[in-house]
Amino acid sequence: MEKTGILFVVATPIGNRDDLSPRARQVLCEVDLIAAEDTRHTGRLLSTFGIETPQIALHEHNEERLAAELAARLKKGESIALVADAGTPLISDPGFRLVSAAHAAGVPVSPIPGPCAPVSAIAASGLPTHRFAFEGFLPARVEARRKALAKLASEPRTLVFLESVHKIAAAMPDLIDAFGGERMAFIGREMTKLHEQCVRAPLGELAQMLADGRIPRKGEFVLVVAGAPDQPERRDAPPTRALLAELLEVLPGSQAVDVVARVTGERKNDVYRLMLELKERC
């Protein structure tokens, strides 16, 4: 029986190159090929450790085309290491199609664990970690971002977001509107790098720190937000879902939300989220 290769999913440093594990180095040395999000970026990492394994670029623009080709090479016995620019592949990075193709071809897939920015941030945040939801990057467009956050306003799990240096300040007012300025949160900036900054404070304070420069708008950001507190059951309130559904038959969404929020005493953001949910089901 012909022996297949192995697809290794290899975590690489998110900043400090010394975080590349000895096992990851060994795998990167021994595989036949490294599938890298950016071969120039990965090339600098490989050069640091004297690794000369050939690379191929695998990114969002060519992964669909290359996945089958690389799976075929794995099937023939070659081993490939999949790496992202930083951290664990597939976590807001390319690789899903290749890993899926490998599984479909009956090729073993082996994780080589290591750095992961969202996990590092939540571990350092001091916020509940027993249940959390990784939301990745927020939508760039304001309206889409507000809708996404409105849906998460009542989420009880700790929330983890990635945000770019160019959008972090613009996103903060929408986060405060959705979650409230007193909701506890954490910013991890440039984690593991020379200018690392880890700050836990209410969202309103974090926004002010970004505005006045105490948290510089430089580098890469991970934002962790505490989940919504438990809400006491309102036994005397009308059934919110049913009332909203009826009003949506005769009123525009924004007006229906206003009426239901006033009548039931529910948070307007929570009612808005429910309105979006009901409209999606229609």
Short mmCIF file of C-alpha atoms in Angstrom, two decimals:
data_model
loop_
_atom_site.label_atom_id
_atom_site.label_comp_id
_atom_site.label_asym_id
_atom_site.label_seq_id
_atom_site.Cartn_x
_atom_site.Cartn_y
_atom_site.Cartn_z
CA MET A 1 0.00 0.00 0.00
CA GLU A 2 1.35 3.39 -1.00
CA LYS A 3 2.28 5.54 1.97
CA THR A 4 0.88 9.07 2.03
CA GLY A 5 2.59 12.15 3.34
CA ILE A 6 1.44 14.23 6.30
CA LEU A 7 0.07 17.75 6.36
CA PHE A 8 1.51 19.51 9.40
CA VAL A 9 -0.37 22.60 10.64
CA VAL A 10 2.47 24.52 12.26
CA ALA A 11 2.08 27.45 14.66
CA THR A 12 4.75 30.12 14.27
CA PRO A 13 5.65 33.12 16.49
CA ILE A 14 3.29 36.09 16.74
CA GLY A 15 6.25 38.37 17.46
CA ASN A 16 9.11 36.89 19.43
CA ARG A 17 10.95 34.41 17.21
CA ASP A 18 12.19 32.49 20.22
CA ASP A 19 8.60 31.23 20.61
CA LEU A 20 9.09 28.85 17.67
CA SER A 21 9.11 25.46 19.37
CA PRO A 22 11.91 22.91 18.85
CA ARG A 23 9.35 20.50 17.38
CA ALA A 24 8.12 23.13 14.92
CA ARG A 25 11.71 23.79 13.83
CA GLN A 26 12.29 20.09 13.27
CA VAL A 27 9.13 19.71 11.19
CA LEU A 28 9.94 22.78 9.08
CA CYS A 29 13.40 21.30 8.42
CA GLU A 30 12.18 17.82 7.49
CA VAL A 31 9.08 18.37 5.35
CA ASP A 32 9.32 18.44 1.56
CA LEU A 33 7.52 21.75 1.20
CA ILE A 34 6.28 24.67 3.30
CA ALA A 35 2.96 26.24 2.24
CA ALA A 36 3.27 29.81 3.52
CA GLU A 37 0.82 32.71 3.55
CA ASP A 38 3.67 35.04 2.54
CA THR A 39 6.92 33.36 1.47
CA ARG A 40 8.92 36.55 2.06
CA HIS A 41 7.73 36.84 5.66
CA THR A 42 8.22 33.14 6.37
CA GLY A 43 11.55 33.22 4.57
CA ARG A 44 12.92 35.65 7.14
CA LEU A 45 11.82 33.32 9.95
CA LEU A 46 13.36 30.29 8.24
CA SER A 47 16.61 32.19 7.64
CA THR A 48 16.88 32.95 11.36
CA PHE A 49 17.03 29.22 12.09
CA GLY A 50 18.98 28.16 9.00
CA ILE A 51 16.03 26.28 7.49
CA GLU A 52 16.26 25.87 3.70
CA THR A 53 13.07 23.93 2.95
CA PRO A 54 11.38 25.06 -0.31
CA GLN A 55 8.26 27.21 0.00
CA ILE A 56 5.10 27.77 -1.99
CA ALA A 57 2.75 30.72 -1.46
CA LEU A 58 -0.72 29.71 -0.25
CA HIS A 59 -3.04 32.64 0.41
CA GLU A 60 -6.69 33.62 0.05
CA HIS A 61 -6.31 34.43 -3.64
CA ASN A 62 -4.86 31.08 -4.77
CA GLU A 63 -5.79 28.55 -2.09
CA GLU A 64 -8.87 27.27 -3.89
CA ARG A 65 -6.77 26.53 -6.98
CA LEU A 66 -3.78 25.02 -5.15
CA ALA A 67 -5.57 22.93 -2.52
CA ALA A 68 -6.26 19.98 -4.82
CA GLU A 69 -2.74 20.10 -6.28
CA LEU A 70 -1.10 20.04 -2.85
CA ALA A 71 -3.46 17.31 -1.64
CA ALA A 72 -2.36 15.21 -4.61
CA ARG A 73 1.29 15.72 -3.68
CA LEU A 74 0.50 14.68 -0.12
CA LYS A 75 -1.28 11.60 -1.44
CA LYS A 76 1.85 10.66 -3.38
CA GLY A 77 3.94 10.72 -0.22
CA GLU A 78 5.25 14.27 0.16
CA SER A 79 4.87 15.97 3.52
CA ILE A 80 3.90 19.63 3.73
CA ALA A 81 3.96 22.17 6.55
CA LEU A 82 1.22 24.79 6.49
CA VAL A 83 2.16 28.08 8.17
CA ALA A 84 0.58 31.53 8.47
CA ASP A 85 2.41 34.83 8.73
CA ALA A 86 2.08 34.62 12.52
CA GLY A 87 0.40 32.34 15.01
CA THR A 88 -1.72 29.28 14.34
CA PRO A 89 -2.87 28.75 10.73
CA LEU A 90 -6.60 29.01 9.90
CA ILE A 91 -7.30 31.34 12.85
CA SER A 92 -8.38 34.31 10.69
CA ASP A 93 -5.76 33.09 8.20
CA PRO A 94 -5.76 30.90 5.06
CA GLY A 95 -5.52 27.10 5.13
CA PHE A 96 -9.08 25.82 5.53
CA ARG A 97 -9.37 24.56 1.95
CA LEU A 98 -6.04 22.77 2.08
CA VAL A 99 -6.78 21.06 5.39
CA SER A 100 -10.23 20.04 4.13
CA ALA A 101 -8.73 18.71 0.88
CA ALA A 102 -6.16 16.70 2.83
CA HIS A 103 -8.85 15.08 4.95
CA ALA A 104 -10.94 14.34 1.85
CA ALA A 105 -7.91 12.66 0.25
CA GLY A 106 -7.35 10.48 3.32
CA VAL A 107 -4.11 12.26 4.21
CA PRO A 108 -3.15 12.53 7.91
CA VAL A 109 -3.27 16.06 9.32
CA SER A 110 -1.07 16.73 12.34
CA PRO A 111 -1.16 19.94 14.43
CA ILE A 112 2.11 21.37 15.74
CA PRO A 113 0.80 23.64 18.51
CA GLY A 114 2.28 26.93 19.55
CA PRO A 115 1.55 30.67 19.55
CA CYS A 116 -1.98 31.90 18.96
CA ALA A 117 -2.83 35.58 19.48
CA PRO A 118 -6.50 35.14 20.53
CA VAL A 119 -5.65 32.42 23.05
CA SER A 120 -2.70 34.40 24.42
CA ALA A 121 -4.89 37.47 24.86
CA ILE A 122 -7.73 35.73 26.65
CA ALA A 123 -5.27 33.96 28.94
CA ALA A 124 -3.76 37.32 29.94
CA SER A 125 -7.05 39.24 30.10
CA GLY A 126 -8.22 38.31 33.56
CA LEU A 127 -11.70 37.76 32.09
CA PRO A 128 -13.65 34.48 32.28
CA THR A 129 -12.06 31.78 30.12
CA HIS A 130 -14.29 28.76 30.74
CA ARG A 131 -16.42 29.74 27.71
CA PHE A 132 -15.43 32.20 25.00
CA ALA A 133 -16.27 33.02 21.39
CA PHE A 134 -13.65 34.05 18.84
CA GLU A 135 -15.24 36.57 16.46
CA GLY A 136 -12.17 37.48 14.40
CA PHE A 137 -12.11 40.82 12.61
CA LEU A 138 -15.15 43.07 12.87
CA PRO A 139 -16.70 44.26 9.58
CA ALA A 140 -14.97 47.35 8.21
CA ARG A 141 -18.18 49.11 7.21
CA VAL A 142 -19.83 50.99 10.06
CA GLU A 143 -23.38 49.73 9.49
CA ALA A 144 -22.28 46.10 9.18
CA ARG A 145 -20.10 46.43 12.27
CA ARG A 146 -22.95 47.84 14.33
CA LYS A 147 -25.29 45.05 13.25
CA ALA A 148 -22.68 42.41 14.11
CA LEU A 149 -22.11 43.91 17.55
CA ALA A 150 -25.84 44.28 18.22
CA LYS A 151 -26.22 40.53 17.72
CA LEU A 152 -23.51 39.94 20.34
CA ALA A 153 -24.78 42.39 22.97
CA SER A 154 -26.44 39.66 25.05
CA GLU A 155 -23.80 36.97 24.42
CA PRO A 156 -22.80 35.58 27.85
CA ARG A 157 -19.47 34.16 26.68
CA THR A 158 -16.29 36.21 26.72
CA LEU A 159 -15.74 37.67 23.23
CA VAL A 160 -12.42 37.86 21.41
CA PHE A 161 -11.87 40.18 18.45
CA LEU A 162 -8.95 41.04 16.20
CA GLU A 163 -8.65 44.62 15.01
CA SER A 164 -6.22 46.53 12.83
CA VAL A 165 -4.32 49.60 13.93
CA HIS A 166 -6.28 51.68 11.40
CA LYS A 167 -9.73 50.67 12.71
CA ILE A 168 -9.39 50.08 16.46
CA ALA A 169 -10.25 53.67 17.47
CA ALA A 170 -13.17 53.89 15.03
CA ALA A 171 -14.60 50.62 16.35
CA MET A 172 -14.58 51.64 20.02
CA PRO A 173 -17.71 53.88 19.94
CA ASP A 174 -19.67 51.05 18.33
CA LEU A 175 -18.41 48.58 20.94
CA ILE A 176 -19.44 50.97 23.72
CA ASP A 177 -22.86 51.50 22.14
CA ALA A 178 -23.42 47.74 21.92
CA PHE A 179 -21.95 46.62 25.24
CA GLY A 180 -21.91 49.75 27.40
CA GLY A 181 -18.91 51.76 28.52
CA GLU A 182 -18.71 49.89 31.85
CA ARG A 183 -18.32 46.44 30.27
CA MET A 184 -14.89 45.13 31.29
CA ALA A 185 -12.47 44.52 28.44
CA PHE A 186 -8.80 43.95 27.62
CA ILE A 187 -6.51 45.12 24.86
CA GLY A 188 -3.41 43.13 23.96
CA ARG A 189 -1.17 45.23 21.70
CA GLU A 190 2.01 43.95 20.08
CA MET A 191 1.95 40.83 22.26
CA THR A 192 5.35 39.11 22.71
CA LYS A 193 7.07 42.02 20.92
CA LEU A 194 9.36 44.75 22.25
CA HIS A 195 6.55 47.26 22.85
CA GLU A 196 4.00 44.80 24.22
CA GLN A 197 1.10 46.40 26.08
CA CYS A 198 -1.64 44.51 27.93
CA VAL A 199 -4.37 46.64 29.52
CA ARG A 200 -7.61 45.64 31.26
CA ALA A 201 -10.22 48.34 31.91
CA PRO A 202 -13.87 49.17 31.14
CA LEU A 203 -14.49 49.79 27.44
CA GLY A 204 -15.03 53.51 28.06
CA GLU A 205 -11.61 53.85 29.68
CA LEU A 206 -9.91 51.87 26.93
CA ALA A 207 -11.48 54.18 24.35
CA GLN A 208 -10.12 57.19 26.23
CA MET A 209 -6.67 55.63 26.46
CA LEU A 210 -6.66 55.11 22.71
CA ALA A 211 -7.80 58.68 22.19
CA ASP A 212 -5.15 60.29 24.39
CA GLY A 213 -2.27 58.06 23.34
CA ARG A 214 -1.78 56.03 26.50
CA ILE A 215 -2.49 53.08 24.23
CA PRO A 216 -0.66 54.07 21.03
CA ARG A 217 -2.37 53.29 17.75
CA LYS A 218 0.58 51.24 16.56
CA GLY A 219 0.97 47.52 15.99
CA GLU A 220 -1.51 44.68 16.13
CA PHE A 221 -4.47 44.51 18.52
CA VAL A 222 -6.50 41.76 20.14
CA LEU A 223 -9.58 42.91 22.04
CA VAL A 224 -11.25 40.74 24.68
CA VAL A 225 -14.67 41.79 26.00
CA ALA A 226 -16.46 40.28 28.99
CA GLY A 227 -19.71 38.50 28.24
CA ALA A 228 -23.08 39.97 29.09
CA PRO A 229 -24.08 39.64 32.75
CA ASP A 230 -26.97 37.38 33.62
CA GLN A 231 -30.27 39.21 33.29
CA PRO A 232 -32.97 38.54 35.90
CA GLU A 233 -36.11 37.09 34.38
CA ARG A 234 -38.87 39.68 33.99
CA ARG A 235 -42.03 37.72 34.79
CA ASP A 236 -44.24 40.80 34.55
CA ALA A 237 -43.05 41.83 31.06
CA PRO A 238 -44.96 41.01 27.88
CA PRO A 239 -43.34 38.27 25.74
CA THR A 240 -40.76 40.30 23.88
CA ARG A 241 -40.36 38.05 20.85
CA ALA A 242 -44.08 37.75 20.21
CA LEU A 243 -44.69 41.47 20.68
CA LEU A 244 -41.83 42.40 18.37
CA ALA A 245 -42.97 39.95 15.71
CA GLU A 246 -46.46 41.46 15.71
CA LEU A 247 -45.17 45.04 15.52
CA LEU A 248 -42.84 44.22 12.65
CA GLU A 249 -45.93 43.39 10.61
CA VAL A 250 -47.08 47.03 10.75
CA LEU A 251 -44.04 49.16 11.67
CA PRO A 252 -40.52 49.72 10.31
CA GLY A 253 -37.87 47.82 12.25
CA SER A 254 -36.45 50.83 14.11
CA GLN A 255 -39.88 51.97 15.30
CA ALA A 256 -40.84 48.47 16.40
CA VAL A 257 -37.61 48.22 18.40
CA ASP A 258 -38.29 51.55 20.12
CA VAL A 259 -41.83 50.53 21.14
CA VAL A 260 -40.82 47.10 22.43
CA ALA A 261 -37.89 48.51 24.40
CA ARG A 262 -40.18 51.05 26.11
CA VAL A 263 -42.95 48.54 26.87
CA THR A 264 -40.81 45.65 28.10
CA GLY A 265 -37.93 47.56 29.69
CA GLU A 266 -35.46 45.47 27.69
CA ARG A 267 -32.21 47.04 26.48
CA LYS A 268 -32.67 48.60 23.07
CA ASN A 269 -29.58 46.82 21.71
CA ASP A 270 -31.01 43.47 22.83
CA VAL A 271 -34.32 44.17 21.11
CA TYR A 272 -32.49 45.32 17.99
CA ARG A 273 -30.54 42.06 17.93
CA LEU A 274 -33.78 40.12 18.26
CA MET A 275 -35.32 42.15 15.44
CA LEU A 276 -32.41 41.22 13.14
CA GLU A 277 -32.82 37.59 14.10
CA LEU A 278 -36.54 37.63 13.32
CA LYS A 279 -35.98 39.34 9.97
CA GLU A 280 -33.31 36.78 8.99
CA ARG A 281 -35.82 33.99 9.57
CA CYS A 282 -38.47 35.58 7.38
#
